[in-house]
Coordinates of N, CA and C in Angstrom, one line a residue:
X1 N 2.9 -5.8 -2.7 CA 2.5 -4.5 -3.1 C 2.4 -4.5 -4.6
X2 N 1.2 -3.6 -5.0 CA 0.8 -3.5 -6.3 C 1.0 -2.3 -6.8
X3 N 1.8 -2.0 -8.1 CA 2.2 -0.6 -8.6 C 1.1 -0.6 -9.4
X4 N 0.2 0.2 -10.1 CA -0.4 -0.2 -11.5 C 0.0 1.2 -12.4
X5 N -0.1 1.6 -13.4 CA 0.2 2.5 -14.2 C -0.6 2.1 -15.6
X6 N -1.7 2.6 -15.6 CA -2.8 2.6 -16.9 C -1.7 3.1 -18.2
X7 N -1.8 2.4 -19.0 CA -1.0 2.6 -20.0 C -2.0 4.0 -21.3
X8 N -1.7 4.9 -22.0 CA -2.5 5.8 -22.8 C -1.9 5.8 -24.1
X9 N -2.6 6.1 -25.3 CA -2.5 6.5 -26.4 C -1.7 7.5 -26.9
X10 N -1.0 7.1 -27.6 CA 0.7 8.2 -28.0 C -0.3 9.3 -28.6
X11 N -0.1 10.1 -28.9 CA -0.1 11.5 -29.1 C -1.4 12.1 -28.4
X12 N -1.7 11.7 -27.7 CA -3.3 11.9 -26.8 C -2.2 12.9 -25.0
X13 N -2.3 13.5 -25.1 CA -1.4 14.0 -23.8 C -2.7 13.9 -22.7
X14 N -1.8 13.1 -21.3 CA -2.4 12.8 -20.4 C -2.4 14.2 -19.3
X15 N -3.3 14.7 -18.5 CA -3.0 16.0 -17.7 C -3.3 15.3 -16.5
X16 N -3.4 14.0 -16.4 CA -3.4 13.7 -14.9 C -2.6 12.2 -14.9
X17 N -2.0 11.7 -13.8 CA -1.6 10.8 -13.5 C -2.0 9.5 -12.6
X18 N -2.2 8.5 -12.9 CA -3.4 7.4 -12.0 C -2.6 6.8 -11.1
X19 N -2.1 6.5 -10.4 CA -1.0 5.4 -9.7 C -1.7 4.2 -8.5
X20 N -1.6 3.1 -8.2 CA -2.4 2.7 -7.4 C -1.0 1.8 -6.1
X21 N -1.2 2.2 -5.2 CA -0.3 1.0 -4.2 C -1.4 -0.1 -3.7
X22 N -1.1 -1.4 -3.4 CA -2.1 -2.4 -3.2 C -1.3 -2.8 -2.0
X23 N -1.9 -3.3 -1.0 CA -1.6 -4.4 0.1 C -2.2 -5.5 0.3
X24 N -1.5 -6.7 0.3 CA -2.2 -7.9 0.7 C -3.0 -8.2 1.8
X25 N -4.0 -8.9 2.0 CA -4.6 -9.2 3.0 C -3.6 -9.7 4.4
X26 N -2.9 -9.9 4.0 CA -1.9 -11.0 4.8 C -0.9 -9.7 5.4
X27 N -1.0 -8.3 5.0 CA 0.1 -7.8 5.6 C -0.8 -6.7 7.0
X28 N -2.0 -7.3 7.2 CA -2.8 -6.7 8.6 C -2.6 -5.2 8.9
X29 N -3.3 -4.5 7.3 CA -3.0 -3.3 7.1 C -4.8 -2.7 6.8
X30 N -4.7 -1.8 7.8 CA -6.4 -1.4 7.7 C -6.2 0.2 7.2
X31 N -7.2 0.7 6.5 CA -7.2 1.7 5.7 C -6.6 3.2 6.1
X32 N -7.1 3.2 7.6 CA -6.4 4.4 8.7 C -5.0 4.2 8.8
X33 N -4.3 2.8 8.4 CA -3.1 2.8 8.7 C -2.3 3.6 7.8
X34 N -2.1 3.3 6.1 CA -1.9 3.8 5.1 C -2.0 5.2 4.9
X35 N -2.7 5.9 5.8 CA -2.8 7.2 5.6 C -1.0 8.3 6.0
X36 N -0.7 8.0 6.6 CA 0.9 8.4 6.9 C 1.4 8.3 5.3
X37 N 1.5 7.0 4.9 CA 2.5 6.3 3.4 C 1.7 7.3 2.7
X38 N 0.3 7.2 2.2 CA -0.1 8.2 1.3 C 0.2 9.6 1.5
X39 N 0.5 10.5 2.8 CA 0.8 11.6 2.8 C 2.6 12.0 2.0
X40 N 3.0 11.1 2.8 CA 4.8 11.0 2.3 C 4.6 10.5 0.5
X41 N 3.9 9.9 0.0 CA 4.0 10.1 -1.1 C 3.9 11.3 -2.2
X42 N 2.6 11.4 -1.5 CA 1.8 12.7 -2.4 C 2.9 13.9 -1.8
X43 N 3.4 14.1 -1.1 CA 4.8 15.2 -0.6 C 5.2 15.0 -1.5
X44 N 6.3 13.8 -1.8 CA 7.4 13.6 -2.8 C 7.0 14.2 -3.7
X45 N 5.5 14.2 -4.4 CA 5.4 14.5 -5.7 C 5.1 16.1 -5.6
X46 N 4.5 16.2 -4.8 CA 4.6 18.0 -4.7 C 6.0 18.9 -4.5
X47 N 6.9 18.0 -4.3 CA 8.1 18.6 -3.8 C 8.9 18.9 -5.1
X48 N 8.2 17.9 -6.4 CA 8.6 18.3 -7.6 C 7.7 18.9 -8.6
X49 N 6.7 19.8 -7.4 CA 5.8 20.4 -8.2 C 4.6 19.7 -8.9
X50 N 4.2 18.7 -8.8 CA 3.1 18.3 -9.1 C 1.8 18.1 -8.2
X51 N 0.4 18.7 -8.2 CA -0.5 18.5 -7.2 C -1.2 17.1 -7.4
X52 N -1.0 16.2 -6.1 CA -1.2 15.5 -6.1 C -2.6 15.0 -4.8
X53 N -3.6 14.2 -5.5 CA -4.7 13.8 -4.2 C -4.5 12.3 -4.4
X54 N -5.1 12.0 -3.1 CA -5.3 10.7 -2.8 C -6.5 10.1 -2.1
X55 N -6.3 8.8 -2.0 CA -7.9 8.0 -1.9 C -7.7 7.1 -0.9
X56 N -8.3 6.8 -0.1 CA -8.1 5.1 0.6 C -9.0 4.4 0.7
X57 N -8.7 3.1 0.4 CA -10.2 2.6 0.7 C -9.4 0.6 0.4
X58 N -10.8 -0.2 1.3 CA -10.0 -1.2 0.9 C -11.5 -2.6 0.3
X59 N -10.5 -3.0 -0.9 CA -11.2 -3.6 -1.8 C -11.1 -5.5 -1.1
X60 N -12.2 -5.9 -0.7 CA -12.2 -7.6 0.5 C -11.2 -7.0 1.5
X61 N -10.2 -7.5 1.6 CA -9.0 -7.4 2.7 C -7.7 -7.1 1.9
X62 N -8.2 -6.3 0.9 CA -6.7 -5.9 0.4 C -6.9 -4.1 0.5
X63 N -6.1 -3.5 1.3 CA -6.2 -1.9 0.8 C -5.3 -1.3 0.0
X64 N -6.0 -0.7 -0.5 CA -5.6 0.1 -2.1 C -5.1 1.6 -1.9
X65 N -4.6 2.7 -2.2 CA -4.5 4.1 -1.9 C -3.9 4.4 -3.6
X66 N -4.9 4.9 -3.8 CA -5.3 5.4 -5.2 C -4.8 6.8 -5.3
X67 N -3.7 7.5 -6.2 CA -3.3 8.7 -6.1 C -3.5 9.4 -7.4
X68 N -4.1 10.7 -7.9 CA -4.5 11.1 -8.7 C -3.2 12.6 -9.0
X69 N -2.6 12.3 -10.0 CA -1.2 13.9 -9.8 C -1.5 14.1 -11.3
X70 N -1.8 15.5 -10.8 CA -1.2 16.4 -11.6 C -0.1 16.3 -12.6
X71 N -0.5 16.2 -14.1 CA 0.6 15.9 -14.9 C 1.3 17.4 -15.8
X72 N 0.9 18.4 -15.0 CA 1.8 20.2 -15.3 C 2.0 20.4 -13.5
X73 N 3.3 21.0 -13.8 CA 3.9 21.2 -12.6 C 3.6 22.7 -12.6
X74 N 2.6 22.8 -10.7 CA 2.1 23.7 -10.8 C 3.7 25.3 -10.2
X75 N 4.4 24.7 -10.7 CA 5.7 25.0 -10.6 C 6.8 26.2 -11.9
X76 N 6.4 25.0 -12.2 CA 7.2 25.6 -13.9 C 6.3 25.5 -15.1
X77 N 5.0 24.5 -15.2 CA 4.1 24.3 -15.5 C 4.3 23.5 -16.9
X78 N 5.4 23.0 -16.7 CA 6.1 21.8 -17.5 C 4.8 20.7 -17.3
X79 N 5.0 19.8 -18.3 CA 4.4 18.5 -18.4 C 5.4 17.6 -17.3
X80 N 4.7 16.5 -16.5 CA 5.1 15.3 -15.9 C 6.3 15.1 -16.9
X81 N 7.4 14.3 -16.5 CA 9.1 14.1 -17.0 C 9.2 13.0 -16.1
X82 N 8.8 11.9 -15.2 CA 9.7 11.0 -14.2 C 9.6 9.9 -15.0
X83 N 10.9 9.4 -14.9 CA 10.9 8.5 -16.1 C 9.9 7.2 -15.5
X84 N 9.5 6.0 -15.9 CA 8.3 5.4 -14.9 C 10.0 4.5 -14.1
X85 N 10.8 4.2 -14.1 CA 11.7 3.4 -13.7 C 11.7 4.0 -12.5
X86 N 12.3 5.2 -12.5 CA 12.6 5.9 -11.4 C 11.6 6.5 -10.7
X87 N 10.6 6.4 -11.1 CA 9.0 6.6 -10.6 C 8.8 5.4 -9.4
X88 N 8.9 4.4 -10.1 CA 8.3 3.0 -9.1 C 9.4 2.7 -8.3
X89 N 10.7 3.3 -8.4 CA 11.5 2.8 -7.9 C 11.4 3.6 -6.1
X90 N 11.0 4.9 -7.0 CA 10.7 6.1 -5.3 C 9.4 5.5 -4.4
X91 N 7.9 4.7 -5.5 CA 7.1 4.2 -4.9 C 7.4 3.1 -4.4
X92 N 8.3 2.1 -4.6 CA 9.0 1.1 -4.1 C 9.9 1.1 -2.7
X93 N 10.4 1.9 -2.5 CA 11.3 2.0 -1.8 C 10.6 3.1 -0.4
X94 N 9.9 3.7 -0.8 CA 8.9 4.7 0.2 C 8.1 3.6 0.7
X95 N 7.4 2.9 0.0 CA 6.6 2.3 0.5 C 7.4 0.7 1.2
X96 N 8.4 0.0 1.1 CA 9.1 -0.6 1.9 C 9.8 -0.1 3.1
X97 N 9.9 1.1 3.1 CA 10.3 1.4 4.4 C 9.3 2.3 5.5
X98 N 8.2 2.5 4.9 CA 7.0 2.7 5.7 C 7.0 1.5 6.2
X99 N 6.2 -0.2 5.0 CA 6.0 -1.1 6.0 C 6.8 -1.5 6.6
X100 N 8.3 -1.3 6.8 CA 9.0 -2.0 7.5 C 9.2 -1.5 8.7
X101 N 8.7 -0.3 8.9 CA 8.2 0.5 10.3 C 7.2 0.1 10.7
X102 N 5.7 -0.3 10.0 CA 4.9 -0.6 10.3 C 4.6 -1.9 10.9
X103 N 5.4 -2.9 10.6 CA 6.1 -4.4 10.8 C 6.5 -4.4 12.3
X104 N 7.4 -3.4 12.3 CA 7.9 -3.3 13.6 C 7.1 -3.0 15.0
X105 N 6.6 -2.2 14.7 CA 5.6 -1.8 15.3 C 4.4 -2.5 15.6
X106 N 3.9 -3.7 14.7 CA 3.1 -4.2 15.1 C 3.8 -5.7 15.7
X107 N 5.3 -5.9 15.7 CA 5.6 -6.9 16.2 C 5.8 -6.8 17.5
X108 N 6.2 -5.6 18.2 CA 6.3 -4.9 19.2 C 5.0 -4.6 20.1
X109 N 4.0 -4.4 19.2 CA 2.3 -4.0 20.0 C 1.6 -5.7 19.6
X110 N 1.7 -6.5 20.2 CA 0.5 -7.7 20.5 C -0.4 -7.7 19.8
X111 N -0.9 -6.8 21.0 CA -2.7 -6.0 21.4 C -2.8 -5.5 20.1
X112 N -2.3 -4.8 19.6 CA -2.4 -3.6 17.9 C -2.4 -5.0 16.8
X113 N -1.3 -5.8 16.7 CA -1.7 -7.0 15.8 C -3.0 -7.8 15.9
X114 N -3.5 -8.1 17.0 CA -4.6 -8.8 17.3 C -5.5 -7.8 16.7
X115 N -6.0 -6.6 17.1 CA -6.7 -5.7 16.9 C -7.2 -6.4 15.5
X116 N -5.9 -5.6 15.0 CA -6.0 -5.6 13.4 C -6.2 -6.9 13.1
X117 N -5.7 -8.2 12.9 CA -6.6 -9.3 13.0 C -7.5 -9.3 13.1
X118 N -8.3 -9.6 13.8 CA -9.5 -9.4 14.4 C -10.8 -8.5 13.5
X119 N -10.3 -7.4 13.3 CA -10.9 -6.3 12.0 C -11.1 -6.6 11.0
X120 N -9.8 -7.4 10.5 CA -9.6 -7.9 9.5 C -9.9 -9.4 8.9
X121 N -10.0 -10.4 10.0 CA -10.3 -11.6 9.7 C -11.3 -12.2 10.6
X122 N -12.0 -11.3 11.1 CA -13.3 -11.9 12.8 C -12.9 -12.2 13.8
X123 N -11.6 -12.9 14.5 CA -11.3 -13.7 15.5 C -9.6 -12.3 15.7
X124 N -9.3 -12.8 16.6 CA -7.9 -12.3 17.1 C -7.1 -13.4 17.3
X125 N -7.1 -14.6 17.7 CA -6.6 -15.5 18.1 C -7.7 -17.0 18.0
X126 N -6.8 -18.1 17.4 CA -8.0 -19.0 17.1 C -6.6 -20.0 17.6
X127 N -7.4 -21.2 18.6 CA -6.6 -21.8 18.9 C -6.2 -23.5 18.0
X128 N -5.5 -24.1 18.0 CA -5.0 -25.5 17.3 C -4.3 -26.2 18.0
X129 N -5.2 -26.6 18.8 CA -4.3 -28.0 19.9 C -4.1 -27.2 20.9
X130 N -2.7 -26.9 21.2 CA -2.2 -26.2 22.4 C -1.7 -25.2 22.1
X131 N -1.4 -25.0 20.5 CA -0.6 -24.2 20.3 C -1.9 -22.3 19.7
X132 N -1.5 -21.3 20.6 CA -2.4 -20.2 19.7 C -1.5 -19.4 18.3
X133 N -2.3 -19.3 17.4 CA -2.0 -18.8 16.1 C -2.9 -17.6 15.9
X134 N -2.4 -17.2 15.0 CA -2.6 -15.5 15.1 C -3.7 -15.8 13.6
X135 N -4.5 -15.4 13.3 CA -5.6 -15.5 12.0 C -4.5 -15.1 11.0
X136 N -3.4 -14.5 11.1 CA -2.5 -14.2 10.0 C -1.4 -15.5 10.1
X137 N -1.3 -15.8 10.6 CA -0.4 -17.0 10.9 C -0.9 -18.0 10.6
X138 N -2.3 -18.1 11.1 CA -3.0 -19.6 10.0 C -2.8 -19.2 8.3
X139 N -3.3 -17.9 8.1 CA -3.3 -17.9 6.6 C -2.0 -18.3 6.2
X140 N -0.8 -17.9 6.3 CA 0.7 -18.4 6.3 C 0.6 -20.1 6.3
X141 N 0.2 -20.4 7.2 CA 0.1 -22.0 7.0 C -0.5 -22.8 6.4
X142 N -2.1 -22.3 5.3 CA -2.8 -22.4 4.8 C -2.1 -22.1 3.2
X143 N -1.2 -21.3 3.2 CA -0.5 -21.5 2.2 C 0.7 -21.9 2.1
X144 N 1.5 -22.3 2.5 CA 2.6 -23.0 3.1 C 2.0 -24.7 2.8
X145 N 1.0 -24.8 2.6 CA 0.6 -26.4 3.0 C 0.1 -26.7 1.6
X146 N -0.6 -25.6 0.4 CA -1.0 -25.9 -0.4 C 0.3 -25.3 -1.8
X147 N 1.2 -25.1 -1.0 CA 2.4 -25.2 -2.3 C 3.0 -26.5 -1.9
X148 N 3.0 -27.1 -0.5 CA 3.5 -28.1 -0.4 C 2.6 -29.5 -1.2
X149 N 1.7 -29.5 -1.3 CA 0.5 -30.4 -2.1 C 1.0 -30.5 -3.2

C-alpha cells in the first residue's frame, strides 16, 4: 500500500488535502471492492469535522482511491491539525484491517478469488504440469524466482 502526501510551500495555506491509498496488482483488489475502505475513511475524517470526497479508479492493475478533505473543519472551522504521523498511522491501520478482512474472505470464496483473477489477469486458473496455480500465485512465483537469480 501506497500513502502519498504532496508536500506545499510554507506560508502558502493549503484548504484542501490530497491523500492517495495504492494497491498492488498482486493483492486481486478490483475497484468496487475498495469502495467499503474508502467510505470508513472519509467517516474518520468527517467525524473530526473535515469534509471529505473520494475517487476510485484503477491505474494497469494497481487501484488507487484518491481522497480530497477539506482542510477547515466544517465544525469549528479551524484549519486541518493531524499531525502527518498520526494521520498515516489511522490510514495504515484502517486500511490493514480492511484488507485483512478482505484476505479472508477471498480465501474462504474460491469462486470470488478466481473471479477477481480472471478480471484482473485474463485466465482464472492456468495450469503447470499437474499442478493448478492461481494467475496470482504464478505472479508470486515469477517473483520469488527472479530474487532468487
Amino acid at each position: 500500500m501506497l500513502f502519498e502526501v504532496r508536500r506545499r510551500h510554507k506560508g502558502i495555506p493549503q484548504f484542501a488535502k490530497h491523500r492517495i491509498v495504492s494497491f498492488a496488482a498482486t493483492d486481486c483488489i478490483l475497484p468496487q471492492d475498495v469502495v467499503s475502505l474508502a467510505e470508513r475513511i472519509a467517516s474518520i475524517y468527517a467525524k473530526n469535522g473535515y469534509i471529505t470526497a473520494y475517487g476510485i479508479h484503477a491505474d494497469r492493475f494497481n487501484v488507487h482511491i484518491h481522497f480530497a478533505v477539506c482542510a477547515v473543519s466544517f465544525q469549528t472551522q479551524n484549519m486541518f491539525h493531524i499531525q502527518w504521523e498520526a494521520e498515516r498511522k489511522m490510514l495504515v491501520s484502517v486500511t490493514n484491517q480492511w484488507k485483512s478482512e478482505f484476505d479472508e474472505m477471498l480465501q474462504n470464496n474460491i469462486q470470488m478469488r478466481q473471479s477477481r483473477e480472471a478480471a484482473l489477469y485474463g485466465d482464472d486458473i492456468v495450469r503447470y504440469g499437474s499442478v493448478p496455480i492461481t494467475a496470482k500465485g504464478q505472479m508470486v512465483q515469477n517473483k520469488r524466482a527472479k530474487i532468487g537469480k
